[in-house]
Amino acid sequence: MNRFLSLVVVVVLLLCSTLAARAETVVVPVGLERKLVETIYLEQVFGGPGQVATVVNENEGCRLLELSEPEIGQEDGMLRLRAKLKVRAGLAVGGECRLPVAWEGTVEGLQKILVDVPDWKLRFKTVDSRFYGRDGKSSKITGSAWNLVKERLHDHLDRPSLDLSANIRAIEETLPLFFSGDDRQAVLNWLSSLRPGLVEIRPEEVSVPLLMEVSVPEQAPELGKSEEPLTAAELSSLTQSLETLDAFLTFQVLQLGSYGLSLEEKMTLLDVLLDARHRLVDFLTVEQPRSSEDAVRRQFVQTWDRVAPFFRRYQSARPGEGVGARLNLLAFLAAGDALAALDRIGPGLGLEISRDGLLRLARLLVDEGIEVDLSYSFDVDPQLRSFFGLATAAEPTGPVWMEEELDWPAGPGEADDDPFPSALLRFLFPVAIASELTPPDPGSLKHWLVERATYDSYLDKVEQLVREEAGKIAGSGPLGAERLDFFTGLMLATAWQESCFRQFVVDKGKLTFLRSWSNTSVGLMQVNERVWRGFYRVDGLRWDPRYNVWAGGEILHTYLVNYGLKKEKSGALAGDDDLARAAYAMYNGGPGQLGNFLARHAKNSYLPSDKLFWNKYKWVREDELHRVRQCLFGG
């Protein structure tokens, strides 16, 4: 039911405004998937596609009215049913059928679709019927046979209905959860004035317009936001809202797992998911003005506009789904469309993307009794990995701890980096790690700390590690053995650019994993914990260099295989060098950055990050890994 209740946009705007207003009737189109309506109609008339509908069978076939081989379509804004018709009209006397009149041919019926109120039932009304003989020519049925057809056929064709009342109730219960205070009751009051208009059948949908009496403001309200920074408490609250929204988006993606999506469609969803998570990270790593309070609504609309079309496209696609579940899906789409439309009118409407509201929306997508969990968890989700075609996740091979830092007596020559840019950022990024309670033994990590005296052996060890993991990831994959050296070079250049080959640093007597300036990416490959939430173990990314390298390599491989190689095939990228640069652009910002990189590439105008990576990639290709010393020790 796409675009359902977008009228609510106008309604809520008026409720929140104290300006003068005028009464006006607003017409809002509602779209039911035509295939869904036709399927439901056939199920109720025939018991399903390809079935025979026995309308009348009395006295052992003495009076018989039977429909078969239905075909359904549309004509002049109405439903057109075409089916084989068999009629037999006789008089049962003493166990015999006397004076039987028989007719066989084809019937065509045109049905208008109406919506009754207050029960909100979609009904069908036959307005015309045409009959054709076996030769396909127009024909008439007369006598007792016609009387039987006239009495019983139209009644049977008009019997189907689709109950939308539960759907309407779901919307009425869901939408107010995204408002607070008096606005909730106001929204319900406006929704109660809904009435149906004339229904029309279109090529892709059944249009069911809704009419509503609303008050339209004479002028738009003036809106403004202070540019003062958000307080720590406000930022923490927004963080939690954005995390819940990320959990809701992940939930939607996983629900689409039963829809039989193509690989290309899944990669589009991966782009949506990662792009949203990159925006979340960007929001949390830059000081935000008060106007950023609208960030949650903007994030909801951006993701909704890209995910909702998948649910619309596959309304009838999930196996074993009954009418009730389909209508719940329509309610889900309707409420989401209304919220998105509300946001587009502008800020200041009182709309809040609340946890309660998102939970109510999510429950419309699952069977009754199934719990919906929108918690923001960093645990690995096998279903998420499987949906995107990733193999069973590897497990850390070395010790991992729940601690974020370990006591370390600083010694001469040890690294001295400050991985924490601010106390506020540390507060904003709490991570619950599911880790075995192995007693910390920082001494076991000493050989992963680079020192001038051990630089050569350390460099050899990291290079060997990357080569081993590259071979495991790409050796038998779509890249092929002939491109293993290229992939290994890409991983080495990425690790060089991201971390200067470091997993750990020591600062002020504490040993910890290397963090990005934004405090969100960790380790040798600087895997972003928030962006790749649910795909990898956070404790493994932090404390196990091999696990970190494997995760970064798998991400690069995913980008190459599912995005880069397709662009190479189309001619947008040419050869390994172009592929490497494109893969790193995606590694930095998600699949959505591929288009931006291609535009830069076409103009030969690159970002500083593009250039820095390109230098590392060329040095790896030219066997000049010794240059790593420059970023480690300078000079």
XYZ file of C-alpha atoms in Angstrom:
635
model
C 0.000 0.000 0.000
C 2.545 2.561 -1.186
C 2.046 6.264 -0.472
C -0.766 5.364 1.963
C -1.566 8.156 4.423
C 0.851 10.641 2.892
C -2.043 12.990 3.578
C -0.983 12.790 7.208
C 1.850 15.080 6.205
C -0.563 17.959 5.772
C -2.573 16.957 8.818
C 0.270 17.004 11.301
C 1.706 20.224 9.905
C -1.597 21.920 10.588
C -1.914 20.439 14.042
C 1.471 21.841 14.984
C 0.757 25.295 13.573
C -1.149 28.092 15.280
C -1.508 30.086 12.058
C -4.825 30.878 10.382
C -6.076 28.009 8.227
C -8.764 27.191 5.699
C -10.755 23.975 5.372
C -9.979 21.915 2.315
C -10.649 18.414 1.026
C -7.380 16.669 0.245
C -7.167 13.601 -1.998
C -4.437 11.098 -1.255
C -3.770 8.134 -3.595
C -3.224 4.716 -2.088
C -1.571 1.989 -4.126
C -2.291 -1.699 -3.598
C -0.115 -3.943 -5.704
C -2.344 -5.051 -8.579
C -0.871 -8.541 -8.603
C -1.778 -8.921 -4.924
C -5.396 -7.831 -5.492
C -5.755 -10.151 -8.477
C -4.271 -13.069 -6.542
C -6.675 -12.559 -3.658
C -9.621 -12.276 -6.065
C -8.758 -15.526 -7.839
C -8.218 -17.318 -4.537
C -11.703 -16.365 -3.341
C -13.514 -17.032 -6.653
C -11.659 -20.171 -7.737
C -9.771 -21.326 -4.683
C -6.548 -20.331 -6.403
C -5.089 -19.926 -9.917
C -5.867 -22.816 -12.260
C -8.705 -24.143 -10.086
C -12.334 -24.832 -11.036
C -15.090 -22.808 -9.381
C -18.312 -24.808 -9.001
C -20.872 -22.091 -8.409
C -23.909 -24.414 -8.573
C -24.126 -28.215 -8.529
C -27.589 -29.446 -7.593
C -29.331 -32.764 -8.053
C -26.248 -34.551 -9.329
C -25.481 -31.965 -11.969
C -29.009 -31.318 -13.168
C -28.376 -27.677 -12.334
C -24.738 -26.835 -12.889
C -22.768 -23.604 -13.150
C -19.026 -24.044 -13.429
C -16.114 -21.674 -14.123
C -12.603 -22.748 -15.139
C -9.333 -21.557 -16.734
C -9.525 -17.998 -15.397
C -7.582 -15.124 -16.915
C -7.503 -11.764 -15.191
C -6.610 -8.318 -16.467
C -7.850 -4.749 -16.555
C -10.037 -2.732 -18.893
C -11.182 0.893 -18.661
C -10.103 1.206 -15.039
C -11.874 -1.988 -13.996
C -10.986 -5.615 -13.334
C -11.686 -7.977 -16.243
C -12.189 -11.679 -15.557
C -12.264 -14.104 -18.480
C -13.086 -17.774 -17.831
C -14.578 -20.880 -19.380
C -18.263 -21.246 -18.424
C -20.327 -24.424 -18.352
C -24.100 -24.152 -17.728
C -26.682 -26.915 -17.366
C -30.267 -26.080 -16.349
C -32.793 -28.865 -15.961
C -35.724 -29.828 -13.800
C -35.233 -32.619 -11.274
C -38.294 -34.833 -11.186
C -38.415 -38.267 -9.581
C -34.688 -38.669 -9.583
C -34.416 -37.673 -13.254
C -33.162 -34.464 -14.882
C -35.796 -33.340 -17.348
C -35.690 -30.684 -20.069
C -31.975 -29.984 -19.546
C -30.576 -26.923 -21.367
C -26.802 -26.788 -21.716
C -24.408 -24.036 -22.797
C -20.601 -23.915 -22.932
C -18.347 -21.074 -23.881
C -16.503 -18.157 -22.333
C -17.658 -15.369 -20.047
C -16.025 -11.980 -19.504
C -17.007 -9.918 -16.497
C -16.017 -6.337 -15.656
C -15.844 -5.472 -11.955
C -15.542 -2.134 -10.305
C -13.635 -2.119 -7.032
C -15.188 -0.228 -4.120
C -14.252 0.385 -0.494
C -17.021 0.176 2.077
C -16.912 2.179 5.285
C -16.876 2.018 8.222
C -15.718 -1.601 7.891
C -12.979 -0.708 5.362
C -13.546 -3.670 3.066
C -12.402 -3.708 -0.532
C -15.294 -5.180 -2.564
C -15.994 -6.101 -6.181
C -19.130 -5.177 -8.165
C -19.891 -6.687 -11.595
C -21.103 -3.943 -13.948
C -21.079 -5.849 -17.228
C -20.744 -9.392 -18.547
C -20.164 -10.713 -22.068
C -20.564 -14.254 -23.396
C -18.816 -16.010 -26.283
C -19.578 -19.403 -27.777
C -17.083 -22.161 -28.415
C -16.283 -20.542 -31.771
C -15.186 -17.389 -29.953
C -18.008 -15.292 -31.357
C -20.375 -13.224 -29.251
C -23.256 -15.321 -27.973
C -26.386 -15.130 -25.840
C -27.647 -17.471 -23.159
C -31.412 -17.836 -23.090
C -34.183 -19.546 -21.212
C -33.598 -21.452 -18.011
C -29.835 -21.419 -18.553
C -29.835 -17.618 -18.562
C -32.012 -17.518 -15.459
C -29.443 -19.654 -13.615
C -26.578 -17.450 -14.803
C -28.424 -14.273 -13.884
C -29.341 -15.545 -10.433
C -26.035 -17.011 -9.351
C -23.045 -15.964 -11.472
C -22.806 -12.282 -10.572
C -23.365 -12.995 -6.890
C -20.423 -15.395 -6.951
C -18.144 -12.989 -8.850
C -19.010 -10.201 -6.393
C -18.377 -12.290 -3.283
C -14.599 -11.658 -2.811
C -13.475 -8.934 -0.426
C -10.293 -7.686 1.158
C -10.529 -6.529 4.754
C -8.411 -3.418 5.234
C -9.661 -2.603 8.736
C -6.742 -4.286 10.513
C -4.441 -2.444 8.168
C -6.040 0.896 9.030
C -5.893 0.091 12.746
C -2.202 -0.780 12.479
C -1.512 2.599 10.918
C -3.602 4.392 13.530
C -1.663 2.616 16.278
C 1.758 3.102 14.719
C 1.798 6.681 13.495
C 1.029 8.376 16.830
C 4.042 6.617 18.383
C 6.225 8.980 16.368
C 4.697 12.014 18.069
C 4.495 13.180 21.651
C 2.023 15.034 23.817
C -1.206 16.364 22.387
C -0.051 15.702 18.830
C -0.822 11.993 19.250
C -4.524 12.518 19.832
C -4.652 15.147 17.102
C -3.267 12.675 14.563
C -5.927 10.122 15.505
C -8.654 12.743 15.137
C -7.579 13.593 11.619
C -7.231 9.940 10.651
C -10.802 9.306 11.763
C -12.033 11.601 8.967
C -10.638 9.353 6.235
C -13.131 8.163 3.612
C -12.574 6.277 0.342
C -12.838 7.810 -3.106
C -13.298 6.151 -6.488
C -11.064 3.144 -7.066
C -9.186 2.668 -10.335
C -7.166 -0.248 -11.668
C -3.870 0.798 -13.234
C -1.152 -1.258 -14.933
C 0.882 -1.822 -11.745
C -1.458 -0.979 -8.900
C -5.020 -0.625 -7.720
C -5.427 3.032 -6.854
C -7.601 3.602 -3.777
C -7.758 7.356 -3.163
C -8.500 8.588 0.345
C -10.362 11.824 0.990
C -9.829 13.819 4.149
C -11.013 17.143 5.467
C -8.010 19.140 6.625
C -7.112 22.694 7.547
C -4.437 24.174 5.318
C -2.289 26.963 6.816
C -2.349 30.293 5.041
C 1.430 30.448 5.219
C 4.235 28.078 6.108
C 5.650 28.394 9.613
C 9.027 30.033 9.948
C 11.537 27.531 11.231
C 15.018 28.065 12.545
C 17.613 26.199 14.510
C 20.306 27.496 16.757
C 23.817 26.644 15.619
C 25.057 26.205 19.169
C 26.784 22.843 19.697
C 24.862 19.957 21.165
C 25.623 19.172 24.763
C 27.175 15.837 25.689
C 23.800 14.627 27.006
C 22.000 15.660 23.812
C 24.641 14.014 21.665
C 24.435 10.829 23.721
C 20.641 10.748 23.262
C 20.962 11.257 19.510
C 23.605 8.557 19.377
C 21.208 6.066 20.948
C 18.466 7.061 18.485
C 20.789 6.621 15.516
C 21.918 3.250 16.860
C 18.295 2.098 17.131
C 17.682 3.311 13.589
C 20.718 1.320 12.412
C 19.319 -1.761 14.171
C 15.957 -1.147 12.449
C 17.632 -0.889 9.036
C 19.549 -4.114 9.687
C 16.292 -5.793 10.725
C 14.633 -4.727 7.454
C 17.524 -6.052 5.391
C 17.368 -9.431 7.118
C 13.586 -9.610 6.616
C 14.200 -9.301 2.879
C 16.280 -12.481 3.093
C 13.206 -14.627 2.343
C 12.228 -12.642 -0.751
C 14.570 -14.385 -3.181
C 16.596 -11.304 -4.070
C 19.225 -11.410 -6.785
C 22.907 -10.889 -5.994
C 22.750 -7.441 -7.571
C 19.809 -6.502 -5.338
C 21.652 -7.759 -2.272
C 24.664 -5.660 -3.179
C 22.400 -2.633 -3.504
C 21.190 -3.300 0.036
C 24.777 -3.709 1.254
C 25.472 -0.285 -0.223
C 22.443 1.132 1.622
C 23.471 -0.449 4.926
C 27.123 0.572 4.785
C 26.342 4.044 3.483
C 23.966 4.632 6.409
C 26.555 3.384 8.864
C 29.249 5.615 7.390
C 26.895 8.576 7.833
C 26.369 7.506 11.446
C 30.128 7.467 12.016
C 30.537 10.844 10.298
C 27.832 12.306 12.525
C 29.463 11.025 15.689
C 32.992 12.140 14.867
C 32.306 15.803 14.097
C 31.058 18.397 16.565
C 27.361 18.842 15.816
C 25.313 22.066 15.912
C 21.827 22.066 17.388
C 20.320 21.844 13.894
C 21.682 18.295 13.748
C 18.778 17.196 15.965
C 17.068 16.439 12.652
C 19.764 13.885 11.784
C 17.663 10.908 12.886
C 14.748 11.922 10.673
C 17.049 12.564 7.715
C 18.705 9.194 8.204
C 15.310 7.469 8.368
C 14.133 9.061 5.120
C 17.363 8.358 3.248
C 17.306 4.668 4.119
C 13.528 4.281 3.781
C 13.534 5.664 0.246
C 16.070 3.015 -0.775
C 14.760 -0.023 1.141
C 10.974 0.352 0.871
C 10.942 -0.263 -2.929
C 12.196 -3.812 -2.296
C 9.202 -4.545 -0.061
C 6.823 -3.022 -2.625
C 8.357 -4.983 -5.471
C 8.026 -8.289 -3.630
C 4.692 -7.840 -1.822
C 3.524 -11.258 -3.055
C 6.893 -12.977 -3.195
C 7.470 -14.452 0.276
C 6.652 -18.174 0.337
C 3.747 -19.297 2.519
C 2.643 -15.774 3.328
C -1.074 -15.378 4.024
C -3.319 -12.404 3.365
C -2.927 -11.136 6.930
C 0.850 -10.972 6.614
C 0.535 -9.223 3.256
C -1.753 -6.599 4.741
C 0.669 -6.110 7.622
C 3.340 -5.443 5.028
C 1.035 -2.889 3.406
C 0.533 -1.210 6.781
C 4.305 -1.222 7.291
C 4.806 0.510 3.940
C 1.959 2.948 4.528
C 3.196 4.100 7.925
C 6.780 4.387 6.713
C 5.740 6.354 3.643
C 3.728 8.717 5.839
C 6.725 9.321 8.114
C 9.014 9.950 5.156
C 6.520 12.376 3.654
C 6.191 14.170 6.994
C 9.906 14.781 7.085
C 9.959 16.179 3.553
C 7.525 18.941 4.519
C 10.169 20.304 6.860
C 11.379 20.272 10.448
C 9.351 21.510 13.363
C 6.414 19.133 13.006
C 7.034 17.283 16.239
C 7.939 14.096 14.422
C 10.237 11.832 16.439
C 11.729 8.596 15.098
C 11.232 6.865 18.424
C 12.289 3.402 19.543
C 8.677 2.487 20.356
C 7.568 3.562 16.908
C 10.304 1.609 15.132
C 9.476 -1.481 17.190
C 5.812 -1.182 16.197
C 6.803 -0.854 12.540
C 9.155 -3.826 12.776
C 6.475 -6.057 14.312
C 4.347 -5.576 11.188
C 6.977 -7.542 9.276
C 6.974 -10.657 11.440
C 4.430 -13.266 12.465
C 2.474 -12.694 15.663
C 4.336 -13.866 18.731
C 7.813 -13.480 17.250
C 9.997 -11.158 19.287
C 11.623 -8.202 17.567
C 15.043 -7.172 18.852
C 16.300 -3.702 17.901
C 19.221 -3.718 20.300
C 22.484 -2.309 18.995
C 24.702 -5.350 19.360
C 28.286 -5.879 18.230
C 27.957 -9.668 18.268
C 28.591 -11.455 14.980
C 25.306 -12.152 13.171
C 25.644 -15.274 10.975
C 22.380 -14.424 9.211
C 23.739 -11.032 8.189
C 26.942 -12.531 6.817
C 25.053 -15.272 4.975
C 22.613 -12.794 3.398
C 25.507 -10.959 1.774
C 27.241 -14.129 0.612
C 30.046 -14.204 3.177
C 31.345 -17.531 4.437
C 31.211 -18.643 8.038
C 33.170 -16.119 10.053
C 36.694 -17.009 11.114
C 37.542 -17.101 14.792
C 40.449 -15.259 16.413
C 43.574 -17.401 16.541
C 45.305 -15.547 19.332
C 44.356 -14.272 22.780
C 41.569 -11.691 23.000
C 40.457 -9.628 25.969
C 37.548 -7.508 27.054
C 39.931 -4.807 28.265
C 40.562 -1.785 26.055
C 44.085 -1.315 27.385
C 46.657 -3.290 29.354
C 49.291 -2.127 31.798
C 52.645 -1.854 30.088
C 55.869 -0.584 31.633
C 57.099 1.838 29.008
C 60.618 1.186 27.856
C 63.065 2.978 25.599
C 62.211 2.898 21.914
C 58.626 1.808 22.331
C 55.863 3.488 20.340
C 54.262 6.532 21.964
C 50.974 7.405 20.271
C 47.818 8.872 21.760
C 44.958 6.805 20.318
C 42.209 8.693 22.142
C 41.319 12.114 20.670
C 38.949 13.102 23.483
C 37.201 11.794 26.579
C 33.858 12.621 24.971
C 34.545 10.385 21.977
C 35.494 7.530 24.271
C 32.185 7.962 26.081
C 30.273 7.922 22.798
C 31.709 4.625 21.622
C 31.037 2.014 24.283
C 31.245 -1.503 22.927
C 29.923 -4.608 24.627
C 32.353 -7.362 23.660
C 31.459 -11.024 23.884
C 34.879 -12.424 24.707
C 36.298 -15.369 26.565
C 37.658 -14.267 29.905
C 41.270 -15.127 29.127
C 43.629 -13.699 31.743
C 45.441 -10.767 30.139
C 49.037 -11.476 29.197
C 50.359 -8.365 27.469
C 53.788 -9.961 27.200
C 52.421 -12.284 24.500
C 51.860 -9.220 22.309
C 55.339 -7.740 22.628
C 56.450 -9.154 19.291
C 53.642 -7.136 17.630
C 55.112 -3.850 18.830
C 57.444 -2.347 16.256
C 60.813 -0.969 17.472
C 63.776 0.373 15.571
C 65.914 -2.538 16.668
C 63.450 -5.143 15.433
C 62.093 -3.225 12.452
C 63.315 -5.590 9.708
C 61.983 -8.757 11.330
C 58.723 -7.007 12.229
C 58.208 -5.890 8.636
C 58.861 -9.421 7.370
C 56.378 -10.832 9.887
C 53.576 -8.440 8.896
C 54.204 -8.996 5.191
C 54.094 -12.753 5.674
C 50.848 -12.472 7.632
C 49.183 -10.391 4.923
C 50.340 -12.757 2.182
C 48.977 -15.795 4.041
C 45.573 -14.225 4.606
C 45.394 -12.907 1.045
C 45.977 -16.409 -0.240
C 43.193 -17.833 1.933
C 40.704 -15.165 0.844
C 41.388 -14.856 -2.871
C 43.271 -17.997 -3.840
C 40.199 -19.927 -4.964
C 37.751 -17.053 -5.411
C 36.472 -15.148 -8.465
C 39.679 -13.130 -8.728
C 41.517 -16.268 -9.747
C 45.053 -17.397 -8.993
C 46.412 -15.126 -11.704
C 45.332 -12.094 -9.686
C 46.541 -13.272 -6.290
C 49.686 -11.113 -6.459
C 47.527 -8.097 -7.290
C 45.194 -8.768 -4.352
C 48.115 -9.304 -1.984
C 49.588 -5.995 -3.091
C 46.261 -4.283 -2.538
C 46.054 -5.634 1.015
C 49.635 -4.608 1.785
C 49.085 -1.092 0.411
C 45.833 -0.752 2.374
C 47.449 -1.858 5.650
C 50.341 0.516 4.982
C 48.035 3.461 4.308
C 45.654 2.694 7.162
C 47.998 1.842 10.034
C 51.585 1.959 8.867
C 51.591 -1.790 9.595
C 50.697 -1.391 13.277
C 48.175 -3.316 15.359
C 49.209 -1.991 18.797
C 50.693 1.130 20.369
C 51.949 2.007 23.847
C 51.187 5.302 25.537
C 51.693 6.426 29.130
C 52.305 2.930 30.397
C 49.307 1.409 28.609
C 49.261 -0.970 25.669
C 46.211 -0.776 23.425
C 45.106 -1.476 19.876
C 45.694 1.246 17.276
C 42.640 3.465 16.815
C 41.750 5.912 14.105
C 41.573 9.616 14.922
C 37.781 9.229 15.140
C 38.112 6.309 17.568
C 35.992 4.025 15.334
C 38.497 1.966 13.309
C 41.078 -0.388 14.774
C 44.172 -2.408 14.027
C 46.378 -3.115 11.044
C 43.551 -2.753 8.502
C 41.669 -0.096 10.512
C 38.373 -1.970 10.254
C 35.530 0.293 11.337
C 33.695 -1.347 14.221
C 30.432 0.529 13.683
C 30.312 0.198 9.905
C 30.994 -3.553 10.054
C 28.909 -4.202 13.173
C 27.583 -7.763 13.112
C 30.087 -8.954 10.513
C 33.179 -9.365 12.691
C 34.119 -9.955 16.318
C 35.175 -6.673 17.835
C 37.558 -8.274 20.346
C 39.224 -10.141 17.485
C 39.621 -6.969 15.426
C 41.237 -5.273 18.400
C 43.547 -7.885 19.854
C 44.287 -10.443 17.111
C 46.382 -9.066 14.205
C 45.636 -12.086 11.999
C 41.885 -11.745 12.516
C 42.094 -8.021 11.759
C 44.016 -8.620 8.523
C 41.587 -11.354 7.485
C 38.581 -9.071 8.098
C 40.105 -6.190 6.144
C 41.019 -8.533 3.320
C 37.496 -9.978 3.184
C 36.059 -6.468 2.943
C 38.407 -5.562 0.076
C 37.579 -8.842 -1.661
C 33.829 -8.173 -1.312
C 34.229 -4.744 -2.886
C 36.370 -6.065 -5.723
C 34.177 -9.025 -6.634
C 30.756 -7.462 -6.265
C 31.450 -3.928 -7.455
C 34.903 -3.446 -8.957
C 34.978 -6.361 -11.398
C 31.595 -5.316 -12.793
C 32.945 -1.856 -13.552
C 36.017 -3.417 -15.126
C 33.784 -5.552 -17.325
C 31.778 -2.486 -18.394
C 34.951 -0.594 -19.274
C 34.702 2.004 -16.510
C 37.859 0.561 -14.911
C 40.852 -0.735 -16.818
C 43.164 -3.276 -15.213
C 44.588 -3.914 -11.773
C 45.729 -0.365 -11.048
C 42.258 1.104 -11.575
C 40.706 -1.722 -9.587
C 43.058 -1.123 -6.659
C 42.309 2.597 -6.501
C 38.552 2.000 -6.744
C 38.650 -0.703 -4.071
C 40.460 1.590 -1.652
C 37.947 4.398 -2.265
C 35.163 1.982 -1.280
C 37.195 0.725 1.679
C 37.311 4.302 2.937
C 33.648 5.193 2.474
C 31.559 2.218 1.369
C 30.268 1.073 -2.040
C 28.519 4.411 -2.533
C 31.936 6.000 -3.010
C 32.600 4.022 -6.184
C 30.608 6.438 -8.331
C 32.398 9.411 -6.780
C 35.771 7.810 -7.453
C 34.872 7.066 -11.075
C 33.971 10.725 -11.572
C 37.314 11.798 -10.104
C 39.110 9.173 -12.129
C 37.556 10.368 -15.385
C 38.794 13.911 -14.675
C 42.180 12.739 -13.360
C 41.396 14.795 -10.248
C 41.993 12.841 -7.061
C 41.496 13.408 -3.351
C 44.513 13.475 -1.033
C 43.512 10.022 0.277
C 43.496 8.707 -3.316
C 46.986 10.037 -3.883
C 48.417 8.783 -0.605
C 47.111 5.276 -1.237
C 48.381 5.344 -4.833
C 51.888 6.086 -3.600
C 51.779 3.122 -1.210
C 50.353 0.850 -3.907
C 53.120 1.796 -6.359
C 55.792 1.221 -3.721
C 54.390 -2.225 -2.942
C 54.301 -3.044 -6.632
C 57.898 -1.841 -6.998
C 59.026 -3.923 -3.987
C 59.828 -0.893 -1.839
C 58.238 -1.915 1.431
C 61.276 -0.549 3.248
C 59.679 2.900 2.871
C 57.322 1.918 5.726
C 60.149 3.075 8.035
C 59.318 6.682 7.074
C 55.827 6.642 8.566
C 56.972 4.638 11.601
C 60.053 6.559 12.613
C 60.282 9.519 10.215
C 63.240 10.429 8.092
